[in-house]
Amino acid sequence: MAANRSEIEYLQLDEQQSFVQKVQAYLADKSTRAAYVHSYGCQANVAEGEKIKGVLSQLGFGFTENIEEADLILLNTCAVREGAEDRVFGNVGALKHNKRRNPELIIGLCGCMMQQKSVVERLRRSFPHVDLVFGTNAIHRLPQMLYGCLTQGRVIEKPEDEIDTTVVEEIPTRRDNTLKAWLPIMYGCDNFCSYCIVPYVRGRERSRSPQRVLEEAKRIVEGGAKEITLLGQNVNSYGKGLSEEERINFSELLRRINDIPGDFRIRFMTSHPKDCTKELIDTIAECEKVAPFLHLPVQSGSDRVLDVMNRRYTAEHYLSLIDYARERIPGVAFSSDIIVGFPGESEQDFEKTMELIRKVRYSNLFTFIYSPRGGTKAAEMEDPVPAKEKSRWFQSMLKEQEQIVRDLHEEMVGTVHRVLVEDDNGPAENGSHKLAGRTGSNVLTELYGSPDLVGNFVTVKITKAYNRSVDAEMI
Ligand code: SAH
Ligand code: SF4
Ligand code: F3S
């Protein structure tokens, strides 16, 4: 099985090699070839955007942040909520003018939305200025598709009926950030939370081999990165489906990455509470490079809603994980995703979520108003609560959360943290610069110091709290 899989991988990439040369030759006599690539949605998409850039770079493209200058525009889309889709359609519509000005311009769309038949049909029919469409699993075929676009015209790939679960390795990556790297360890999702479109547009869960992940992690560290974030829709089920010889669980993967020599920090997302184990929490506690931070999306504090969401845990179980993590990991911080206004959610259900938020005291909360997604179970459910009421709940949650974060920041004053300095925000008085970075617990921290500190860890004492950040001084 494993041997067979790697055969497919190399075959596909070999075939592409001839197209790489063809595109390179085609572009050789063109004066400009700047690509604009924008990824919407989650970090998995951002990481794939970096692979797209890797392939384009191999083909001879340079990159621009200015969409008006681009010869190739690629929008890497997200389908998780309606708003995300509307934004993409709006932006693509506006590109009609760019195409009129520059008929040579290639406009492409890829990512999760392109895995929906209705979307692709609409683009084919109503957006003739779109030249290229491909789904979440086709990045390795980009040379071939682009060659088709350059020499023959539109290439609109239909979504696959069933997404191929072959893990294609060795797609080149061009990372946007050399200090903090995204590292996908698995793809797809098998959980089918009733509101969520991800399992439909990303296909079944599959893990990369631990050896591949470790090799890439080593390369990232050797390349000078100081933070690696491991990515998967549910990292806690990492390893499922790997062959017996190579199968390890997520905790073991963390330990092996932790053993890579060098001064760097490890983060990961996302952990599904139903699969979050004490072993994982112990591992975070025991591995010095793993940040004391857990993104553990709860979605709701009401057991009734959690059940209809198909989340497969209770609020009580969730809180027991939080308590255990607090006990084992000094200074641990939590973040979460919450859906407000799930079909049939009552004010009492909502109050239970508010109660849970007050108990956990998240340092960061991503709050979303429920958005029905065609094809999911929840989209068929009765949804009697008016949008206005949902919006009122949503606002009261934001307000509560703002106060919680402010209080957490106040409590940090006087404590000592290790901060990775990421940004130089310009000169300040007395010759030093205003710098910004993050603590292990992911709090935005501002301090004064030499710009040479960017890219380094410093030890600081927190001096002042704000709503969104804290000030610190080096010790
Ligand atoms: N795999 C991750 C999250 C993926 S999507 C996890 O299980 O936590 C990111 C977040 O988007 C979800 O956690 C959820 O809070 C939100 N989301 C997903 N579908 C949604 C929908 N239909 N409406 C509103 N929010 C949604
Ligand atoms: Fe969506 Fe649930 Fe899978 Fe997360 S675990 S991607 S919320 S189905
Ligand atoms: Fe969006 Fe796809 Fe991620 S739907 S949230 S970009 S997996």
Coordinates of C-alpha atoms and ligand atoms in Angstrom, one line a residue:
M1 CA 0.0 0.0 0.0
A2 CA 2.7 2.5 1.1
A3 CA 5.0 1.6 -1.9
N4 CA 2.1 1.9 -4.3
R5 CA 1.3 5.4 -2.9
S6 CA 4.8 6.8 -3.3
E7 CA 4.9 5.4 -6.9
I8 CA 1.8 7.5 -7.7
E9 CA 3.4 10.6 -6.1
Y10 CA 6.6 10.5 -8.2
L11 CA 4.7 9.6 -11.4
Q12 CA 2.6 12.7 -11.1
L13 CA 5.5 14.9 -10.3
D14 CA 7.6 13.5 -13.1
E15 CA 4.9 14.1 -15.6
Q16 CA 4.7 17.7 -14.5
Q17 CA 8.4 18.2 -15.0
S18 CA 8.0 18.5 -18.8
F19 CA 5.3 21.1 -18.3
V20 CA 7.6 23.0 -16.0
Q21 CA 10.1 23.3 -18.8
K22 CA 7.4 24.2 -21.4
V23 CA 6.1 27.0 -19.2
Q24 CA 9.6 28.3 -18.5
A25 CA 10.4 28.3 -22.2
Y26 CA 7.1 30.0 -23.0
L27 CA 7.7 32.7 -20.4
A28 CA 11.4 33.2 -21.3
D29 CA 10.8 36.0 -23.8
K30 CA 8.1 37.8 -21.8
S31 CA 9.2 40.9 -20.1
T32 CA 7.1 40.7 -17.0
R33 CA 5.7 37.8 -15.1
A34 CA 4.5 38.9 -11.7
A35 CA 2.1 36.8 -9.8
Y36 CA -0.3 38.0 -7.1
V37 CA -1.5 35.1 -4.9
H38 CA -3.9 35.7 -2.1
S39 CA -5.2 33.0 0.3
Y40 CA -8.4 33.4 2.2
G41 CA -9.5 31.2 5.1
C42 CA -7.6 29.1 7.5
Q43 CA -3.8 28.4 7.9
A44 CA -4.2 25.2 5.9
N45 CA -5.1 27.4 3.0
V46 CA -2.3 29.8 3.7
A47 CA 0.2 26.9 3.7
E48 CA -1.2 25.8 0.4
G49 CA -0.9 29.3 -1.0
E50 CA 2.8 29.0 -0.1
K51 CA 3.0 25.8 -2.2
I52 CA 1.3 27.5 -5.1
K53 CA 3.9 30.2 -4.8
G54 CA 6.6 27.5 -4.7
V55 CA 5.4 26.1 -8.0
L56 CA 5.0 29.5 -9.6
S57 CA 8.5 30.4 -8.5
Q58 CA 9.8 27.3 -10.1
L59 CA 8.0 28.2 -13.3
G60 CA 9.8 31.6 -13.4
F61 CA 7.2 33.9 -11.8
G62 CA 8.1 36.7 -9.5
F63 CA 5.7 38.0 -7.0
T64 CA 3.9 41.3 -6.3
E65 CA 1.7 42.5 -3.5
N66 CA 0.0 44.9 -5.8
I67 CA -2.8 43.2 -7.7
E68 CA -2.8 46.0 -10.4
E69 CA 0.8 45.1 -11.4
A70 CA 0.1 41.3 -11.7
D71 CA 0.2 39.2 -14.9
L72 CA -1.2 36.3 -13.0
I73 CA -3.8 36.6 -10.3
L74 CA -4.6 33.6 -8.2
L75 CA -7.3 33.7 -5.4
N76 CA -7.1 30.7 -3.1
T77 CA -10.6 30.6 -1.7
C78 CA -12.4 29.6 1.5
A79 CA -15.9 28.2 1.7
V80 CA -16.4 27.9 5.4
R81 CA -19.0 30.7 5.7
E82 CA -21.2 32.6 3.3
G83 CA -19.4 35.9 3.9
A84 CA -16.1 34.3 2.8
E85 CA -17.7 33.2 -0.5
D86 CA -19.4 36.5 -1.2
R87 CA -16.1 38.3 -0.8
V88 CA -14.5 36.2 -3.4
F89 CA -17.3 36.6 -5.9
G90 CA -17.2 40.4 -5.3
N91 CA -13.4 40.5 -5.8
V92 CA -13.5 38.3 -9.0
G93 CA -16.3 40.5 -10.4
A94 CA -14.1 43.6 -10.0
L95 CA -11.2 42.0 -11.8
K96 CA -13.2 42.3 -15.1
H97 CA -11.7 45.7 -15.4
N98 CA -8.1 44.5 -14.9
K99 CA -8.6 42.0 -17.7
R100 CA -10.0 44.7 -20.0
R101 CA -6.9 46.8 -19.4
N102 CA -4.5 43.8 -19.8
P103 CA -6.0 41.0 -22.0
E104 CA -2.8 38.9 -21.3
L105 CA -3.7 38.8 -17.6
I106 CA -4.5 35.3 -16.3
I107 CA -7.1 35.2 -13.6
G108 CA -7.3 32.0 -11.6
L109 CA -9.3 30.7 -8.7
C110 CA -8.5 27.7 -6.5
G111 CA -9.0 26.4 -3.0
C112 CA -12.1 25.1 -1.1
M113 CA -14.8 27.0 -3.0
M114 CA -13.6 25.4 -6.2
Q115 CA -14.6 22.0 -4.7
Q116 CA -18.3 23.0 -5.0
K117 CA -20.0 22.2 -8.3
S118 CA -22.4 25.1 -8.1
V119 CA -19.6 27.6 -7.6
V120 CA -17.6 26.3 -10.6
E121 CA -20.7 26.3 -12.8
R122 CA -21.4 29.9 -11.9
L123 CA -17.8 30.9 -12.7
R124 CA -17.9 29.0 -16.0
R125 CA -21.2 30.7 -17.1
S126 CA -21.1 34.1 -15.6
F127 CA -17.4 35.0 -15.2
P128 CA -15.9 34.6 -18.7
H129 CA -12.8 36.6 -17.6
V130 CA -11.8 33.8 -15.3
D131 CA -9.1 31.7 -17.0
L132 CA -8.2 29.0 -14.5
V133 CA -10.1 27.0 -11.9
F134 CA -8.8 24.1 -9.9
G135 CA -9.6 22.4 -6.6
T136 CA -7.8 21.7 -3.3
N137 CA -6.0 18.7 -4.5
A138 CA -4.5 19.8 -7.8
I139 CA -1.6 22.2 -6.9
H140 CA 1.0 19.7 -8.2
R141 CA -0.7 19.8 -11.6
L142 CA -0.4 23.6 -11.8
P143 CA 2.4 23.6 -14.4
Q144 CA 0.2 21.6 -16.8
M145 CA -2.9 23.6 -16.2
L146 CA -1.0 26.9 -16.6
Y147 CA 0.6 25.7 -19.8
G148 CA -3.0 25.0 -21.0
C149 CA -4.0 28.5 -20.1
L150 CA -1.1 30.1 -21.8
T151 CA -1.4 28.2 -25.1
Q152 CA -5.0 27.2 -25.4
G153 CA -7.3 29.4 -23.2
R154 CA -9.6 28.6 -20.3
V155 CA -8.8 25.7 -18.0
I156 CA -11.8 25.0 -15.7
E157 CA -11.4 21.8 -13.7
K158 CA -14.6 20.2 -12.4
P159 CA -14.6 19.3 -8.7
E160 CA -13.8 15.6 -8.1
D161 CA -16.8 13.6 -7.0
E162 CA -14.6 12.0 -4.4
I163 CA -11.4 13.8 -3.4
D164 CA -8.3 11.8 -4.1
T165 CA -6.5 11.1 -0.8
T166 CA -3.0 10.6 -2.2
V167 CA -0.6 12.7 -0.2
V168 CA 1.6 14.4 -2.8
E169 CA 5.0 15.2 -1.3
E170 CA 7.8 17.4 -2.7
I171 CA 5.7 20.2 -4.0
P172 CA 8.1 23.2 -3.6
T173 CA 7.1 25.7 -1.0
R174 CA 7.9 29.5 -0.9
R175 CA 7.2 30.6 2.6
D176 CA 5.9 34.1 3.2
N177 CA 7.5 34.3 6.6
T178 CA 11.0 32.9 7.3
L179 CA 10.7 33.4 11.0
K180 CA 7.4 31.5 11.6
A181 CA 6.7 28.5 9.4
W182 CA 3.4 26.6 8.7
L183 CA 3.9 22.9 8.6
P184 CA 0.9 20.8 7.4
I185 CA 1.0 17.3 9.0
M186 CA -2.4 16.1 7.7
Y187 CA -5.1 16.9 5.3
G188 CA -8.9 16.6 5.2
C189 CA -11.3 15.9 8.0
D190 CA -13.5 12.9 9.0
N191 CA -15.5 14.5 11.7
F192 CA -18.5 15.9 9.9
C193 CA -19.6 18.5 12.5
S194 CA -23.1 19.1 11.3
Y195 CA -22.5 22.8 10.3
C196 CA -19.2 22.3 8.6
I197 CA -18.4 22.2 4.9
V198 CA -14.7 21.3 5.3
P199 CA -15.0 17.5 5.1
Y200 CA -16.9 18.0 1.8
V201 CA -14.3 20.3 0.2
R202 CA -11.2 18.7 1.7
G203 CA -12.1 15.1 1.6
R204 CA -11.2 12.3 4.0
E205 CA -8.5 12.7 6.6
R206 CA -5.0 11.5 5.7
S207 CA -1.6 12.0 7.5
R208 CA 1.8 12.8 6.1
S209 CA 4.4 10.3 7.1
P210 CA 6.3 11.2 10.3
Q211 CA 9.6 10.9 8.4
R212 CA 8.5 13.5 5.9
V213 CA 7.2 15.8 8.6
L214 CA 10.4 15.5 10.6
E215 CA 12.6 16.1 7.6
E216 CA 10.7 19.3 6.7
A217 CA 10.8 20.5 10.3
K218 CA 14.6 20.0 10.4
R219 CA 14.9 22.0 7.1
I220 CA 12.7 24.8 8.5
V221 CA 14.9 25.0 11.7
E222 CA 18.1 24.9 9.7
G223 CA 16.7 27.7 7.5
G224 CA 16.6 29.9 10.6
A225 CA 12.9 29.8 11.5
K226 CA 12.1 30.2 15.2
E227 CA 8.6 29.0 15.3
I228 CA 6.8 26.0 13.6
T229 CA 3.1 25.6 13.6
L230 CA 1.9 22.1 12.9
L231 CA -1.4 22.2 10.9
G232 CA -4.3 19.8 10.6
Q233 CA -8.1 20.1 11.0
N234 CA -7.8 17.7 13.9
V235 CA -4.1 17.1 14.8
N236 CA -5.1 14.8 17.7
S237 CA -6.0 12.1 15.3
Y238 CA -2.7 12.3 13.5
G239 CA -1.4 8.9 12.3
K240 CA -4.7 7.3 11.6
G241 CA -4.4 5.4 8.3
L242 CA -0.6 5.3 8.2
S243 CA 1.1 1.9 7.8
E244 CA 1.9 0.0 10.9
E245 CA 5.7 0.5 10.6
E246 CA 5.4 4.3 10.4
R247 CA 2.3 5.0 12.6
I248 CA 2.9 7.2 15.6
N249 CA 0.4 9.4 17.4
F250 CA 0.4 13.2 17.6
S251 CA 2.1 13.3 21.1
E252 CA 4.9 11.2 19.8
L253 CA 5.3 13.4 16.7
L254 CA 5.5 16.4 19.0
R255 CA 8.2 14.7 21.1
R256 CA 10.3 13.9 18.0
I257 CA 10.0 17.5 16.7
N258 CA 10.9 18.7 20.2
D259 CA 14.1 16.7 19.9
I260 CA 15.3 18.5 16.8
P261 CA 18.3 20.6 18.0
G262 CA 17.9 24.4 18.0
D263 CA 16.2 27.2 19.8
F264 CA 12.6 27.3 18.3
R265 CA 9.0 27.1 19.4
I266 CA 6.4 24.6 18.4
R267 CA 2.7 25.4 18.1
F268 CA -0.1 23.4 16.6
M269 CA -3.7 23.7 15.5
T270 CA -6.4 22.5 15.6
S271 CA -7.1 20.1 18.5
H272 CA -10.5 18.6 18.6
P273 CA -11.7 18.2 22.2
K274 CA -13.1 14.8 21.6
D275 CA -9.6 13.5 20.8
C276 CA -7.6 15.7 23.2
T277 CA -5.9 13.3 25.6
K278 CA -4.2 13.6 28.9
E279 CA -1.2 12.2 27.1
L280 CA -1.2 15.2 24.8
I281 CA -1.4 17.7 27.7
D282 CA 1.4 15.8 29.5
T283 CA 3.5 16.1 26.3
I284 CA 3.0 19.8 26.1
A285 CA 4.0 20.1 29.7
E286 CA 7.1 17.9 29.2
C287 CA 8.4 19.3 25.9
E288 CA 10.2 22.6 26.5
K289 CA 9.8 23.8 22.9
V290 CA 6.1 23.3 22.8
A291 CA 4.4 26.6 23.6
P292 CA 2.1 26.6 26.7
F293 CA -0.9 27.2 24.6
L294 CA -3.9 25.2 23.4
H295 CA -6.3 26.2 20.7
L296 CA -9.2 24.0 21.7
P297 CA -12.4 25.0 19.8
V298 CA -15.5 24.4 22.0
Q299 CA -18.1 25.8 19.6
S300 CA -20.8 25.8 22.3
G301 CA -21.2 25.5 26.0
S302 CA -24.6 23.7 25.8
D303 CA -24.6 19.9 25.7
R304 CA -27.8 19.9 23.7
V305 CA -26.3 22.1 21.0
L306 CA -23.0 20.2 21.1
D307 CA -24.9 17.0 20.5
V308 CA -26.7 18.4 17.4
M309 CA -23.5 19.8 16.2
N310 CA -22.1 16.2 16.3
R311 CA -19.1 17.4 18.4
R312 CA -19.1 14.3 20.5
Y313 CA -18.1 15.8 23.9
T314 CA -19.9 17.5 26.7
A315 CA -19.1 20.9 28.3
E316 CA -18.1 19.0 31.5
H317 CA -15.6 16.9 29.7
Y318 CA -14.2 19.9 27.9
L319 CA -13.8 21.8 31.2
S320 CA -12.0 18.7 32.7
L321 CA -9.4 19.0 29.9
I322 CA -9.0 22.7 30.7
D323 CA -8.5 21.9 34.4
Y324 CA -6.0 19.2 33.7
A325 CA -4.0 21.5 31.4
R326 CA -4.0 24.2 34.0
E327 CA -2.7 21.8 36.6
R328 CA 0.1 20.4 34.3
I329 CA 1.2 23.3 32.2
P330 CA 2.4 26.4 34.1
G331 CA 1.1 29.6 32.5
V332 CA -1.0 27.8 29.9
A333 CA -3.4 29.9 27.8
F334 CA -6.4 28.8 25.7
S335 CA -8.1 30.0 22.6
S336 CA -11.3 28.8 21.0
D337 CA -13.8 29.0 18.2
I338 CA -17.5 29.7 19.0
I339 CA -20.5 29.5 16.8
V340 CA -23.3 31.8 17.9
G341 CA -26.9 31.2 16.7
F342 CA -26.6 27.5 15.6
P343 CA -30.1 26.3 14.3
G344 CA -32.4 25.9 17.3
E345 CA -30.0 27.5 19.8
S346 CA -32.0 29.1 22.6
E347 CA -31.1 32.0 24.9
Q348 CA -30.5 29.4 27.6
D349 CA -28.1 27.5 25.4
F350 CA -26.3 30.7 24.6
E351 CA -26.1 31.6 28.3
K352 CA -24.3 28.2 28.9
T353 CA -21.7 29.2 26.3
M354 CA -21.3 32.5 28.1
E355 CA -20.8 30.7 31.4
L356 CA -18.2 28.4 29.9
I357 CA -16.3 31.4 28.5
R358 CA -16.2 33.0 32.0
K359 CA -14.9 29.7 33.4
V360 CA -12.2 29.1 30.9
R361 CA -11.1 32.8 30.4
Y362 CA -9.8 32.4 26.8
S363 CA -6.9 34.6 25.9
N364 CA -8.3 34.7 22.3
L365 CA -11.7 33.8 21.0
F366 CA -12.8 33.5 17.4
T367 CA -16.5 34.1 17.3
F368 CA -18.7 33.4 14.3
I369 CA -22.4 33.8 13.6
Y370 CA -23.8 30.5 12.2
S371 CA -23.8 30.5 8.4
P372 CA -25.8 27.7 6.6
R373 CA -23.7 25.7 4.2
G374 CA -25.5 23.8 1.4
G375 CA -25.0 20.0 1.7
T376 CA -24.4 20.0 5.5
K377 CA -26.9 18.5 8.0
A378 CA -27.4 21.8 9.9
A379 CA -28.5 23.6 6.8
E380 CA -31.6 21.4 6.8
M381 CA -32.5 22.2 10.5
E382 CA -35.1 24.7 11.7
D383 CA -33.5 28.0 12.5
P384 CA -36.2 30.2 14.1
V385 CA -34.0 32.7 15.9
P386 CA -34.0 36.0 14.0
A387 CA -30.7 37.4 12.7
K388 CA -31.1 40.5 14.9
E389 CA -31.3 38.4 18.0
K390 CA -28.2 36.4 17.0
S391 CA -26.4 39.6 16.4
R392 CA -27.3 40.8 19.9
W393 CA -25.9 37.6 21.5
F394 CA -22.8 37.9 19.3
Q395 CA -22.2 41.5 20.5
S396 CA -22.7 40.6 24.1
M397 CA -20.2 37.8 23.8
L398 CA -17.6 40.1 22.2
K399 CA -18.1 42.6 25.0
E400 CA -17.6 39.9 27.7
Q401 CA -14.6 38.5 26.0
E402 CA -13.0 41.9 25.7
Q403 CA -13.2 42.4 29.4
I404 CA -11.8 38.9 30.0
V405 CA -8.7 39.6 27.8
R406 CA -8.2 42.9 29.5
D407 CA -8.2 41.2 32.9
L408 CA -5.8 38.5 31.8
H409 CA -3.4 41.2 30.5
E410 CA -3.6 43.1 33.8
E411 CA -2.8 39.9 35.7
M412 CA 0.3 39.5 33.5
V413 CA 1.9 42.7 34.8
G414 CA 5.0 41.9 36.8
T415 CA 5.4 38.4 35.4
V416 CA 8.4 37.2 33.3
H417 CA 8.0 35.8 29.8
R418 CA 10.1 34.7 26.8
V419 CA 9.1 36.6 23.7
L420 CA 10.0 35.9 20.1
V421 CA 10.6 39.4 18.6
E422 CA 8.9 39.5 15.2
D423 CA 8.6 43.1 14.1
D424 CA 10.4 46.3 14.1
N425 CA 7.8 49.1 14.3
G426 CA 10.4 51.9 13.7
P427 CA 12.7 54.1 15.7
A428 CA 11.7 55.5 19.0
E429 CA 13.4 58.1 21.3
N430 CA 16.9 57.3 22.8
G431 CA 18.0 55.5 19.7
S432 CA 16.1 52.3 20.3
H433 CA 13.3 50.8 18.3
K434 CA 9.7 49.9 19.1
L435 CA 9.6 46.1 18.7
A436 CA 6.8 43.7 18.8
G437 CA 6.6 39.9 19.4
R438 CA 4.6 37.2 21.2
T439 CA 4.9 35.3 24.4
G440 CA 4.6 31.5 24.4
S441 CA 1.0 32.0 25.5
N442 CA 0.6 34.1 22.3
V443 CA 0.1 37.5 23.8
L444 CA 1.2 40.4 21.6
T445 CA 4.0 42.2 23.5
E446 CA 5.6 45.5 22.7
L447 CA 9.1 46.6 24.0
Y448 CA 11.9 48.9 23.2
G449 CA 15.3 47.6 22.0
S450 CA 17.8 47.2 19.2
P451 CA 16.3 46.2 15.8
D452 CA 18.9 43.5 15.7
L453 CA 16.7 41.6 18.2
V454 CA 14.1 40.8 15.5
G455 CA 14.2 37.1 15.0
N456 CA 15.4 36.4 18.5
F457 CA 14.0 35.3 21.8
V458 CA 14.3 37.8 24.6
T459 CA 13.3 37.5 28.3
V460 CA 11.0 40.3 29.4
K461 CA 9.0 41.5 32.3
I462 CA 5.5 42.8 31.6
T463 CA 5.0 46.4 32.6
K464 CA 1.6 47.6 31.3
A465 CA -1.6 46.1 30.0
Y466 CA -3.9 47.2 27.2
N467 CA -6.9 45.6 25.5
R468 CA -5.0 44.0 22.7
S469 CA -1.4 43.9 23.9
V470 CA 1.0 44.3 26.8
D471 CA 4.1 46.4 27.1
A472 CA 7.3 44.9 28.5
E473 CA 10.9 45.6 29.2
M474 CA 13.9 43.4 28.7
I475 CA 15.6 41.9 31.7
Ligands
SAH1 N1 -11.1 22.0 12.2 C1 -11.2 23.1 13.1 C2 -11.9 24.3 12.5 C3 -12.2 24.5 11.1 S1 -13.2 25.7 10.6 C4 -12.0 22.7 14.3 O1 -12.7 21.6 14.3 O2 -12.1 23.4 15.2 C5 -12.9 27.1 11.7 C6 -14.1 27.5 12.5 O3 -15.1 28.0 11.6 C7 -14.8 26.4 13.2 O4 -14.2 26.0 14.4 C8 -16.2 27.0 13.5 O5 -16.2 27.7 14.7 C9 -16.3 27.9 12.3 N2 -17.3 27.4 11.4 C10 -17.3 26.3 10.6 N3 -18.4 26.2 9.9 C11 -19.2 27.2 10.2 C12 -20.5 27.7 9.8 N4 -21.2 27.0 9.0 N5 -21.0 28.8 10.3 C13 -20.3 29.5 11.2 N6 -19.1 29.2 11.6 C14 -18.5 28.0 11.2
SF4_2 FE1 -15.2 21.2 10.4 FE2 -15.6 19.7 12.6 FE3 -13.8 18.9 10.8 FE4 -13.3 21.1 12.3 S1 -13.5 19.0 13.0 S2 -13.0 20.9 10.1 S3 -15.3 22.0 12.5 S4 -16.0 19.1 10.5
F3S3 FE1 -11.9 27.7 4.6 FE2 -11.1 25.5 3.4 FE3 -9.9 26.3 5.6 S1 -13.2 26.1 3.8 S2 -11.5 27.4 6.7 S3 -10.0 27.4 3.7 S4 -10.2 24.2 5.0

